[in-house]
Coordinates of C-alpha atoms in Angstrom, one line a residue:
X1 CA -125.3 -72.5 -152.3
X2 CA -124.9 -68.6 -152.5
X3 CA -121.8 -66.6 -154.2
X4 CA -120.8 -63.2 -152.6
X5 CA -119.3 -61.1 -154.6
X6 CA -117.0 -57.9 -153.0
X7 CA -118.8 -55.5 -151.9
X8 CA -122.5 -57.1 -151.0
X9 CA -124.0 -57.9 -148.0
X10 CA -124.0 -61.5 -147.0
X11 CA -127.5 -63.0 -147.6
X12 CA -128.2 -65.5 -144.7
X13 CA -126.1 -67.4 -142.2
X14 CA -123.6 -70.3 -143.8
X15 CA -119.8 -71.7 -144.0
X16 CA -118.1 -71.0 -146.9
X17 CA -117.3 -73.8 -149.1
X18 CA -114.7 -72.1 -152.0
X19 CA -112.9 -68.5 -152.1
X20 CA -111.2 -66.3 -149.5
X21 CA -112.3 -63.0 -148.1
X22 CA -112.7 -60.2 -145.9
X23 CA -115.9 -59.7 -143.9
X24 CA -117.0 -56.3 -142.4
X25 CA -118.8 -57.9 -139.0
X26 CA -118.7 -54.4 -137.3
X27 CA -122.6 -54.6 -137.0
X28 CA -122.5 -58.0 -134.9
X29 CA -119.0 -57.6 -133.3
X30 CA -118.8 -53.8 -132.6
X31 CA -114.8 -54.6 -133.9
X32 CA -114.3 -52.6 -137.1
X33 CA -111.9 -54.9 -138.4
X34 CA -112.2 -57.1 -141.2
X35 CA -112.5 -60.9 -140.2
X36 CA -110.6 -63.6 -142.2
X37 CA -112.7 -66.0 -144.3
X38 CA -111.6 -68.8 -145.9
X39 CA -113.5 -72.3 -146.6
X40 CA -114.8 -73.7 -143.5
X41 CA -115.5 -70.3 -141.8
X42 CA -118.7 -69.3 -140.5
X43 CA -120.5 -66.2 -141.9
X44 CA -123.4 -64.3 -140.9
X45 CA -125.9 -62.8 -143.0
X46 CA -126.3 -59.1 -142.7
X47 CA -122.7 -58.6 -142.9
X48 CA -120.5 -57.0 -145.8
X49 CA -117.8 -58.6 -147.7
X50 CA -114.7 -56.6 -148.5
X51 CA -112.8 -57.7 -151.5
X52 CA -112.8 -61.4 -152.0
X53 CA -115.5 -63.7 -153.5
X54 CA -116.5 -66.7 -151.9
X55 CA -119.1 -69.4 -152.4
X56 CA -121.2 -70.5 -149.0
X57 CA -123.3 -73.0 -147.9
X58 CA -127.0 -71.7 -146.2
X59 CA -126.8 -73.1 -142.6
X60 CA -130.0 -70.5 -141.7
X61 CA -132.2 -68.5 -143.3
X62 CA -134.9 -66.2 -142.3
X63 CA -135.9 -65.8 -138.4
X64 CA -133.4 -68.5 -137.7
X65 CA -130.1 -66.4 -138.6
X66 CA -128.0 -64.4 -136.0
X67 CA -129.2 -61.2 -136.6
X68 CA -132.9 -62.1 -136.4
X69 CA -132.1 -63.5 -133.1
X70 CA -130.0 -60.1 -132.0
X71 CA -133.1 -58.1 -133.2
X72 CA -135.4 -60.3 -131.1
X73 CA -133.4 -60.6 -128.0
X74 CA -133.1 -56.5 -128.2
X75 CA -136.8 -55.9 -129.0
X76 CA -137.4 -58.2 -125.9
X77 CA -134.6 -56.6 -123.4
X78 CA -136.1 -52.7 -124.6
X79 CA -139.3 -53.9 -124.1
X80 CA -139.3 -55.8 -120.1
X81 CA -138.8 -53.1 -116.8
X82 CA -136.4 -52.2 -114.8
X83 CA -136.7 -52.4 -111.5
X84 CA -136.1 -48.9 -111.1
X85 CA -139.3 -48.8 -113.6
X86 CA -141.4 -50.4 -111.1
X87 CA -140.9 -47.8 -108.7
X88 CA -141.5 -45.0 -110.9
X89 CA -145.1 -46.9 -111.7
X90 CA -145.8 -46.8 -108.0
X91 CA -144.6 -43.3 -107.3
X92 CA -147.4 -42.8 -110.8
X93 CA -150.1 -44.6 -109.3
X94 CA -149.9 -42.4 -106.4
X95 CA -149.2 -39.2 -108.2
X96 CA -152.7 -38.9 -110.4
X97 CA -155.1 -39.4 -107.1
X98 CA -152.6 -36.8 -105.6
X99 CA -152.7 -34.0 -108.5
X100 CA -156.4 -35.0 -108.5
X101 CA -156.6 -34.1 -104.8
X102 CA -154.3 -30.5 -105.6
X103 CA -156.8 -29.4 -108.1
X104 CA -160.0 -30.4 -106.0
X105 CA -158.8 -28.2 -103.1
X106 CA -157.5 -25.5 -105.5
X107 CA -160.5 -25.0 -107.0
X108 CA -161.8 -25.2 -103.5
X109 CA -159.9 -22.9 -101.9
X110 CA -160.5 -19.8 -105.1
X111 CA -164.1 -20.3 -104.5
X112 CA -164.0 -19.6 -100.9
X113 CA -161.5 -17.0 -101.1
X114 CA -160.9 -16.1 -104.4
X115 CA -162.1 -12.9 -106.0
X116 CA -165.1 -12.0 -108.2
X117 CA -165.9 -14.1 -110.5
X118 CA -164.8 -16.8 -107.7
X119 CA -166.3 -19.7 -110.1
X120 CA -164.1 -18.8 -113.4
X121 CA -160.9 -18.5 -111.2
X122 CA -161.2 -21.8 -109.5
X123 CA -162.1 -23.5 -112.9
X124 CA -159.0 -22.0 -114.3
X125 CA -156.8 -22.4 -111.8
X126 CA -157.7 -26.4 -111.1
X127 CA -157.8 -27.1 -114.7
X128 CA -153.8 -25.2 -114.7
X129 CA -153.0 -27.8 -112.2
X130 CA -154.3 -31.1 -114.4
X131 CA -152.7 -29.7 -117.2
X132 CA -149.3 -28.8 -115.8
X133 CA -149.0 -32.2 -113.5
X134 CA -149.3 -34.9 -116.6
X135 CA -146.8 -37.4 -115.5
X136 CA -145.6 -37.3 -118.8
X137 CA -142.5 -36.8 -117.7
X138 CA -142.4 -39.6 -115.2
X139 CA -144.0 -42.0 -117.4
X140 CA -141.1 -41.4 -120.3
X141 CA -137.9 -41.2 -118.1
X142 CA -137.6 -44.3 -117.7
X143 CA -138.2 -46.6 -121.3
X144 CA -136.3 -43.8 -123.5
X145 CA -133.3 -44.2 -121.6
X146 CA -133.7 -48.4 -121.9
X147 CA -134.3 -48.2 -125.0
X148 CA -131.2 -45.7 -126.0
X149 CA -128.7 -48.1 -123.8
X150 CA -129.4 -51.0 -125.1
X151 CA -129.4 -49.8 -128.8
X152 CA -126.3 -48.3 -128.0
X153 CA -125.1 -51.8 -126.4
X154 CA -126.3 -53.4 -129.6
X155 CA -124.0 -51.3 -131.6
X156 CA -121.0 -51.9 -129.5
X157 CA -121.4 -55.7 -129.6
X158 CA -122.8 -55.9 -126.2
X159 CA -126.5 -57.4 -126.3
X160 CA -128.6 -57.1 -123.3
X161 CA -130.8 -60.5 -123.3
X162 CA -132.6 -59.1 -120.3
X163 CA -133.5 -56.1 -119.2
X164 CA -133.0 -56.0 -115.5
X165 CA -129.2 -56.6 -116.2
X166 CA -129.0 -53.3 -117.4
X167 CA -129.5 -51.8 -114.4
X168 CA -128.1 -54.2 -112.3
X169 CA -124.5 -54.3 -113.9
X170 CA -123.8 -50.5 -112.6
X171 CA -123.2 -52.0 -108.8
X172 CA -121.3 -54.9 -109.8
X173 CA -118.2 -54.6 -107.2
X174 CA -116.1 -57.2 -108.6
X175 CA -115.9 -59.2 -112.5
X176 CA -114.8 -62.8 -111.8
X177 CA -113.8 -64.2 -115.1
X178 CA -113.2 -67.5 -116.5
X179 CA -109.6 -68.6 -117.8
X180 CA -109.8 -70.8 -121.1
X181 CA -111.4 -69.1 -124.0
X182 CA -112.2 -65.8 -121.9
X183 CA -109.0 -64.5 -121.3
X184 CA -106.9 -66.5 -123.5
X185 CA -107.7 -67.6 -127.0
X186 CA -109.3 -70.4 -126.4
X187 CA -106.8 -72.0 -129.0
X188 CA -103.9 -73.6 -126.5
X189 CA -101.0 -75.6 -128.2
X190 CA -98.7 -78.3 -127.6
X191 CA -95.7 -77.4 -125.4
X192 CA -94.3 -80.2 -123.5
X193 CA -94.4 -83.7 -123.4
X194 CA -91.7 -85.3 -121.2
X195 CA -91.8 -89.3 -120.5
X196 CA -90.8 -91.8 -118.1
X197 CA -88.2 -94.0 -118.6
X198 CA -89.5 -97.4 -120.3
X199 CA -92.0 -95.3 -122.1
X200 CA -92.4 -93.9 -125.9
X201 CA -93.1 -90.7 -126.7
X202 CA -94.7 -91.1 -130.0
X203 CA -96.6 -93.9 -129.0
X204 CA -97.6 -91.6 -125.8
X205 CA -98.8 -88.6 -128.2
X206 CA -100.8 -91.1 -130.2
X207 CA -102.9 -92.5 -127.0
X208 CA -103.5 -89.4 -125.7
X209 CA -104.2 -87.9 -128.5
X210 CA -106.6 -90.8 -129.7
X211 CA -108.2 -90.5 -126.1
X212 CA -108.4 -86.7 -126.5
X213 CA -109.7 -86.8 -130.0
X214 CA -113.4 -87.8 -128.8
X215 CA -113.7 -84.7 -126.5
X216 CA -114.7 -81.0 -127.7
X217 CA -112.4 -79.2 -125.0
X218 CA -109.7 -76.7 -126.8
X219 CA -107.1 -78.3 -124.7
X220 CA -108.2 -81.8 -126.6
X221 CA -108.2 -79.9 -129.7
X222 CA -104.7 -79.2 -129.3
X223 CA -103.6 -82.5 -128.2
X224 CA -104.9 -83.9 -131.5
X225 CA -103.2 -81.0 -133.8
X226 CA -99.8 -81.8 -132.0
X227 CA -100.0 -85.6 -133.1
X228 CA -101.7 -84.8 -136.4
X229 CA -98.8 -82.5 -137.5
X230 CA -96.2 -85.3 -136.5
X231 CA -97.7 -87.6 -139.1
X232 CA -99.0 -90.3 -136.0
X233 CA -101.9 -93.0 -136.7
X234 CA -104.3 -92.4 -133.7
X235 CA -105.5 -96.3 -132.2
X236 CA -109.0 -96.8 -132.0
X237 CA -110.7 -96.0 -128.6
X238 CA -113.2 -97.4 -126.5
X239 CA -115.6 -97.2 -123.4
X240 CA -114.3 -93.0 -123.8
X241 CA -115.7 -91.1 -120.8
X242 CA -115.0 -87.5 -120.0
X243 CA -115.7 -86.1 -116.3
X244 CA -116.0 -82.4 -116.6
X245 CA -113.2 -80.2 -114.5
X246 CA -111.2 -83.4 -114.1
X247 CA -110.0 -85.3 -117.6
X248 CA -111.0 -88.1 -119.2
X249 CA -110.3 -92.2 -119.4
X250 CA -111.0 -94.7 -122.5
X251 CA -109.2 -98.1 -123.6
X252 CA -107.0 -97.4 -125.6
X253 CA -105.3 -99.9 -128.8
X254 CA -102.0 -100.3 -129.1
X255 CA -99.2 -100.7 -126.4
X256 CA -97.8 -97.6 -124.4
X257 CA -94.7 -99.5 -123.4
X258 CA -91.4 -100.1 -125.2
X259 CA -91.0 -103.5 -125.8
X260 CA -94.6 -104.8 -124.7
X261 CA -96.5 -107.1 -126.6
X262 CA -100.1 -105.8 -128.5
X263 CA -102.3 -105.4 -125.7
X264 CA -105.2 -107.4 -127.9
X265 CA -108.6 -106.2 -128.1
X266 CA -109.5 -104.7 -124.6
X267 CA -106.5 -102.0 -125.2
X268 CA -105.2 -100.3 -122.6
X269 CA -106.8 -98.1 -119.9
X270 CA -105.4 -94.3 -120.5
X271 CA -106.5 -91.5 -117.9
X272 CA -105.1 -88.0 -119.5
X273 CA -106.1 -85.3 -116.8
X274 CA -105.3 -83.2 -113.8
X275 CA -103.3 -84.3 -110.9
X276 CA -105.9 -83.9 -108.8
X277 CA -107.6 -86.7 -111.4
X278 CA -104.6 -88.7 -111.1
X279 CA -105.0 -88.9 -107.3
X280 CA -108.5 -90.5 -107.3
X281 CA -106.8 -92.9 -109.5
X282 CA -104.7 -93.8 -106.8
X283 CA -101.6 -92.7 -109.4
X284 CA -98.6 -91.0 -107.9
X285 CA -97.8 -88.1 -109.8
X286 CA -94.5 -86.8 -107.6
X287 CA -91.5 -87.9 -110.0
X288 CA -92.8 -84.8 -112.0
X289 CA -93.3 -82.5 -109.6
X290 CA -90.7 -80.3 -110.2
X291 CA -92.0 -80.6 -114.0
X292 CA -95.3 -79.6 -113.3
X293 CA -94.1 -76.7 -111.0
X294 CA -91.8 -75.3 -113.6
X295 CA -94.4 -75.2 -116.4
X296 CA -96.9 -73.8 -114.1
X297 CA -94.8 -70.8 -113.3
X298 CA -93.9 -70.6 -117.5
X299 CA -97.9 -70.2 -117.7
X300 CA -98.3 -73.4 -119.3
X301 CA -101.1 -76.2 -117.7
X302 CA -99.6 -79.1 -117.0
X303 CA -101.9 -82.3 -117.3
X304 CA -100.7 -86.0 -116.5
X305 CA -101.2 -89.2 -118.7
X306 CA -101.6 -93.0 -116.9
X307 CA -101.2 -95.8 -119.1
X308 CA -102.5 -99.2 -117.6
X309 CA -102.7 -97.5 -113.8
X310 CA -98.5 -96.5 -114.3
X311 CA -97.8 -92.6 -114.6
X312 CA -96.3 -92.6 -118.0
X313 CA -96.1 -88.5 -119.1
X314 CA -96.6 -85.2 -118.2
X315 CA -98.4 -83.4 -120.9
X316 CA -98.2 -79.1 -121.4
X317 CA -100.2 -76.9 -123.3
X318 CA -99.7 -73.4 -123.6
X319 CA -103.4 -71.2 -124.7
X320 CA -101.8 -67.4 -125.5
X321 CA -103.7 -64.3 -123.6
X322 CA -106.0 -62.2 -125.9
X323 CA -104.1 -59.4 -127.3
X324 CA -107.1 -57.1 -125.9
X325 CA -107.1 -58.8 -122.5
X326 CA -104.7 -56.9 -120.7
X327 CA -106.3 -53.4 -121.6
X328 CA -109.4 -54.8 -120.5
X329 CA -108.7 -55.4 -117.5
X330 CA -107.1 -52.5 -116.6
X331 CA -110.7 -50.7 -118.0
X332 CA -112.2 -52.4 -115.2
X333 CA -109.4 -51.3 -112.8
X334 CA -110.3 -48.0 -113.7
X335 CA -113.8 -48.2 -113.1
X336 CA -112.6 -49.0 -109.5
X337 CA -113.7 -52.7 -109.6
X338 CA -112.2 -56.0 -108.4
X339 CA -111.2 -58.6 -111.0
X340 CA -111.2 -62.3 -109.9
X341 CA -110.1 -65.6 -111.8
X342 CA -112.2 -68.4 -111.4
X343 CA -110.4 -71.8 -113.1
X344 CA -110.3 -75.1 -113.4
X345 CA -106.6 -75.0 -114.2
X346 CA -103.4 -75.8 -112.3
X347 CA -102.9 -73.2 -109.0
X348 CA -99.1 -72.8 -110.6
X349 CA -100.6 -72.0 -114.2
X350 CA -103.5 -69.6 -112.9
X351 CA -101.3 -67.8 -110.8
X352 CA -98.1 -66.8 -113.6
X353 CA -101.5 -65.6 -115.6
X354 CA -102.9 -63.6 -112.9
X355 CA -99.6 -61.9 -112.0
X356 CA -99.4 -61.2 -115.8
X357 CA -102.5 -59.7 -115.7
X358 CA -102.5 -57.9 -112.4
X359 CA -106.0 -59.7 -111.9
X360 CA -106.7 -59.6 -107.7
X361 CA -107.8 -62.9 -106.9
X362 CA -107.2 -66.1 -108.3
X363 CA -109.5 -69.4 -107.2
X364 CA -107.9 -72.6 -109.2
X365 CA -108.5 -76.0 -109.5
X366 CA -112.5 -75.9 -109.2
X367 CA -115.0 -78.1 -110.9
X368 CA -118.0 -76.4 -111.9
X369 CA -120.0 -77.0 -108.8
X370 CA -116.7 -75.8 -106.9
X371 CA -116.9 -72.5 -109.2
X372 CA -120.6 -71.8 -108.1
X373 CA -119.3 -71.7 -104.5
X374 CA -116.6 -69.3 -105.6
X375 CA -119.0 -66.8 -106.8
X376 CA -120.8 -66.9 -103.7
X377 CA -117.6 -66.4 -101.8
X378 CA -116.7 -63.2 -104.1
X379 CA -120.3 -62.1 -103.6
X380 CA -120.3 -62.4 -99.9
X381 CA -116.8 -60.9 -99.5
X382 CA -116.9 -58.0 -102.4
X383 CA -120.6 -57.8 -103.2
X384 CA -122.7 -57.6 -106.3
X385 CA -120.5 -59.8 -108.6
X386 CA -120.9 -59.7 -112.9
X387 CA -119.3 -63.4 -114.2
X388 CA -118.0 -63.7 -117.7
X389 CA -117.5 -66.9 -119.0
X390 CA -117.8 -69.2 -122.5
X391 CA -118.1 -73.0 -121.5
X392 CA -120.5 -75.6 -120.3
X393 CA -118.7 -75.4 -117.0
X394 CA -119.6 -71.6 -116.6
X395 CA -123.2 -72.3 -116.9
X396 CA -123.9 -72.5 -113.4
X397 CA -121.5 -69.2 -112.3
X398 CA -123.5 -67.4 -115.0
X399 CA -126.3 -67.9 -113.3
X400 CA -125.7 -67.4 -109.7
X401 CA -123.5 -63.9 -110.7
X402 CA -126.1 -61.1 -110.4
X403 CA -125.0 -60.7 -114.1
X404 CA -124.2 -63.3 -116.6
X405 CA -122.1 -62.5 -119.4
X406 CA -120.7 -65.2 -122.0
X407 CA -119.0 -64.9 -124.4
X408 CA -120.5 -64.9 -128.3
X409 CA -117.8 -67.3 -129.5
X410 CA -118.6 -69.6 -127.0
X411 CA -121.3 -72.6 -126.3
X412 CA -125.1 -72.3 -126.5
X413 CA -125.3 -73.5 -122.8
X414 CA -123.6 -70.7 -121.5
X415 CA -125.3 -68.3 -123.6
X416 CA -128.5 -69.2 -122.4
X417 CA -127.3 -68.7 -119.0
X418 CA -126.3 -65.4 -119.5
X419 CA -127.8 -62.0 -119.1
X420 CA -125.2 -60.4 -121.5
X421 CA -123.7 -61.7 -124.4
X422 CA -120.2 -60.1 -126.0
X423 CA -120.6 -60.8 -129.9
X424 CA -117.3 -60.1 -130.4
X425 CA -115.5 -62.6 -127.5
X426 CA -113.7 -59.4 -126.7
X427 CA -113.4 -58.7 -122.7
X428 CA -113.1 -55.3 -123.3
X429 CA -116.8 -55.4 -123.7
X430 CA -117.3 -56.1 -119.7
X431 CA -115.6 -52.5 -119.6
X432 CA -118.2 -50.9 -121.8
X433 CA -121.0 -52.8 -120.2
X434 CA -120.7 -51.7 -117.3
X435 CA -119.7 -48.1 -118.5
X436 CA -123.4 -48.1 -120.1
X437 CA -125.2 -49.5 -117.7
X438 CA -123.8 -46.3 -115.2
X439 CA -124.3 -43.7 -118.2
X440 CA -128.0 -45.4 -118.6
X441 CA -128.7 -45.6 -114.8
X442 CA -127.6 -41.9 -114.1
X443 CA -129.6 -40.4 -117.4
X444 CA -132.6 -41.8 -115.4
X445 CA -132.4 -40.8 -112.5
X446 CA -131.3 -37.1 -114.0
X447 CA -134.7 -37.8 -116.2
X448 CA -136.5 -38.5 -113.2
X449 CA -135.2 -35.5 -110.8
X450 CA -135.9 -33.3 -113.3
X451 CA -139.6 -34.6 -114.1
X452 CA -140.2 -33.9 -110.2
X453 CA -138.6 -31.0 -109.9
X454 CA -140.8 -29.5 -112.6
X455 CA -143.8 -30.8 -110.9
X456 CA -143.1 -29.2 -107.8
X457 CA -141.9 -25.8 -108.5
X458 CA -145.0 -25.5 -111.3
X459 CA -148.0 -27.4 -109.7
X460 CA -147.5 -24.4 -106.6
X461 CA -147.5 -21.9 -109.3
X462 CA -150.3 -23.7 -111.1
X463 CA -152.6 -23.0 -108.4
X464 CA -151.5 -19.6 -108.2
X465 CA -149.4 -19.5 -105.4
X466 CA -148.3 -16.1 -106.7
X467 CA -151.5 -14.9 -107.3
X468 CA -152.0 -12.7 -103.2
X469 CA -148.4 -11.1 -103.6
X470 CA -148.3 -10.4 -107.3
X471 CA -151.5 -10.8 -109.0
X472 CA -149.8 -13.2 -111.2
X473 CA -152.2 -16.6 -112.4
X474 CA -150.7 -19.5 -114.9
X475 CA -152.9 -19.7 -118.2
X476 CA -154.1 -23.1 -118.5
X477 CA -152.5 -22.4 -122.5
X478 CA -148.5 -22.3 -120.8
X479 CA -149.6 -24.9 -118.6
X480 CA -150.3 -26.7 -121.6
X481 CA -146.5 -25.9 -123.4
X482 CA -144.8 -26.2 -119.9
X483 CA -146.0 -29.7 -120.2
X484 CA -144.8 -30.8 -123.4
X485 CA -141.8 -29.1 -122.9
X486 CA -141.0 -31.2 -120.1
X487 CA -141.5 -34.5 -121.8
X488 CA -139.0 -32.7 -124.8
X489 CA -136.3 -32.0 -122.2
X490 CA -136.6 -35.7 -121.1
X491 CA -136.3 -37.4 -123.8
X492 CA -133.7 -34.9 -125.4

């Protein structure tokens, strides 16, 4: 147990357990504002507390806290290649033998032609040329400019796990994103619940929520609030099972019925899920279609709850758009790409968000397999695509998207998955991403055009190219600062 008082830096990674604060998490986030901490909430060593003290709990210490892994994850990103890098080493390989080959006939060529003393102007003239060709220049275009972008993504709460995705996010033609947690909060709420006749409401909130209370999903976690905050008693469950992109079924205690009897020990069977979900169940979900069509054009996702194989309620939860969503997406409008929705939600639901949004495409109603196929279709129709997603259920888009990004706040799974990871969950991130990786891409090749360009108009003059029509030779000595400035002008 550690206490922080205002103004120090956290120590290591924990969850405070007494006191209320402000924590400056700028140098993990990239957001300057101060975060909210009360007891429960996670904080991460390395960062500064404003004015409160609090007490925490050590959760990690040393190599296993957040910012040891950023520091590792960046030293391993600055350190791997480009592709762009690889060329440049071939185009090196080749370019020694060759400036070998220039100096071997230049000092060939002054001592067949050149003047008295023939020998001491073909020495100095071939050792110009080795001198003035280092590929220096080459060599250093390259790493500097990794190693500036992702320090700079570092700071802007954008960490590059690998390397190559630096380069590759610049010809991303379209961002498909994911809808829960990505876009929204992540945090939906209780909006609706409407019943059929011969069923109870509270006794309906209680199943489902009971049901819902033994998955992780936000949705669930909603669910559970709603009932908690009417004061219900959740029945015990059993034989739960969750099948991801569709819902989840358990027995349930306690009757869903008015007027039934207790339904004993087996409890009921209660299916809370999608109406695609209700339709392998064999369960007919039209007496709420104009319901579920009505909430889906509100924004809200409608989800359906069976009792004992009878549809007994639709369900509707609201999850509220990020505050910074909508300028993020126009930032990657600007940038002249293509932003695509990728969900599991209702086709009403995604829809009312997209149009909210002005997102461009809109592919609802997947399972995560389904979602893979999406990205394939984006990528054959748009090209290079970068995904951004938070969930288990993203982890296979992640990695079939030339770029992965997930988001910090979200699961370890997709994390792994990614190639890019926004510490702060804000999409506005994708925006500078991107931004970087074009800045980073096009300081290279200014680096490397330059480097070249040097080598070709000075190697000529190296050999003294000048020398019949003007007399004029290149001291091996300005050979020698021609050279290191070079290398300066590159990495300035």
């Amino acid at each position: 147990v550690v206490e922080v008082r205002p103004g120090e830096r956290v120590p290591v990674d924990g969850e405070v357990i007494e006191g209320d604060s402000y924590v400056d998490e700028s140098m993990i986030t990239g957001e300057p504002v101060p975060v909210a901490k009360t007891a429960g909430s996670p904080v991460v060593g390395g960062t500064v507390n404003q004015t409160g003290a609090f007490t925490l709990r050590a959760t990690a210490v040393g190599g296993q806290t957040v910012l040891a892994q950023i520091i590792r994850m960046v030293e391993q990103a600055q350190g791997s290649k480009l592709p762009i890098q690889t060329l440049v080493d071939r185009v090196t390989m080749w370019f020694v033998p060759a400036v070998m080959t220039a100096a071997l006939i230049t000092f060939a060529i002054w001592m067949v032609f050149g003047p008295t003393p023939a020998l001491g102007f073909a020495l100095v003239n071939a050792v110009a040329v080795l001198i003035i060709a280092c590929p220096c220049a080459m060599g250093l275009a390259t790493p500097t400019s990794i190693m500036v972008g992702i320090g700079r993504g570092a700071e802007l709460g954008v960490l590059f796990r690998k390397g190559e995705a630096l380069q590759l996010l610049k010809d991303a033609k379209v961002v498909a994103v994911d809808k829960t947690g990505t876009l929204t909060e992540g945090r939906p709420a209780l909006t609706d619940l409407e019943v059929r006749p011969g069923f109870e409401r509270a006794a309906v909130l209680a199943q489902v929520a009971a049901l819902e209370s033994r998955s992780e999903h936000p949705i669930a976690r909603a669910l559970v609030a709603a009932a908690e905050a009417e004061g219900l008693v959740l029945p015990a469950v059993q034989d739960f099972e969750s099948l991801t992109g569709l819902g989840v079924h358990a027995r349930v205690q306690d009757a869903s019925k008015v007027g039934t009897d207790s339904v004993g020990s087996a409890g009921v069977p209660v299916a809370v899920g999608a109406d695609r979900y209700m339709q392998s169940l064999g369960v007919d979900v039209s007496p709420f279609a104009e319901v579920a069509q009505r909430l889906g054009g509100e924004g809200k996702s409608p989800l359906y709850v069976a009792a004992d194989g009878q549809l007994a309620a639709i369900v509707a939860v609201s999850d509220p758009i990020k505050a910074t969503t909508p300028a993020a997406i126009a930032a990657l409008h600007a940038q002249g790409l293509k932003v695509a929705m990728i969900t599991g939600d209702n086709a009403r639901t995604a829809q009312a968000i997209a149009r909210k949004l002005g997102i461009d495409e809109v592919v609802a109603e997947v399972l995560p397999a389904g979602k893979v196929e999406a990205v394939k279709r984006l990528q054959a129709t748009h090209g290079a695509l970068a995904y951004v997603g938070d969930g288990i259920n993203d982890a296979p888009a992640l990695a079939q998207a030339e770029v992965g990004m997930a988001i910090g706040t979200g699961t370890d799974v997709a994390i792994e998955a990614a190639d890019v990871v926004l510490m702060s969950g804000n999409l506005q991130g994708v925006a500078k991403a991107i931004g970087l990786s074009r800045a980073t891409i096009r300081n290279i090749h200014e680096n490397l055009f330059w480097a070249f360009a040097y080598n070709t108009a000075l190697i000529p003059l190296a050999a003294g190219a000048l020398y019949p029509a003007f007399g004029i030779l290149l001291s091996p000595m300005l050979g020698a600062g021609a050279m290191a400035l070079s290398s300066v002008f590159v990495l300035g």
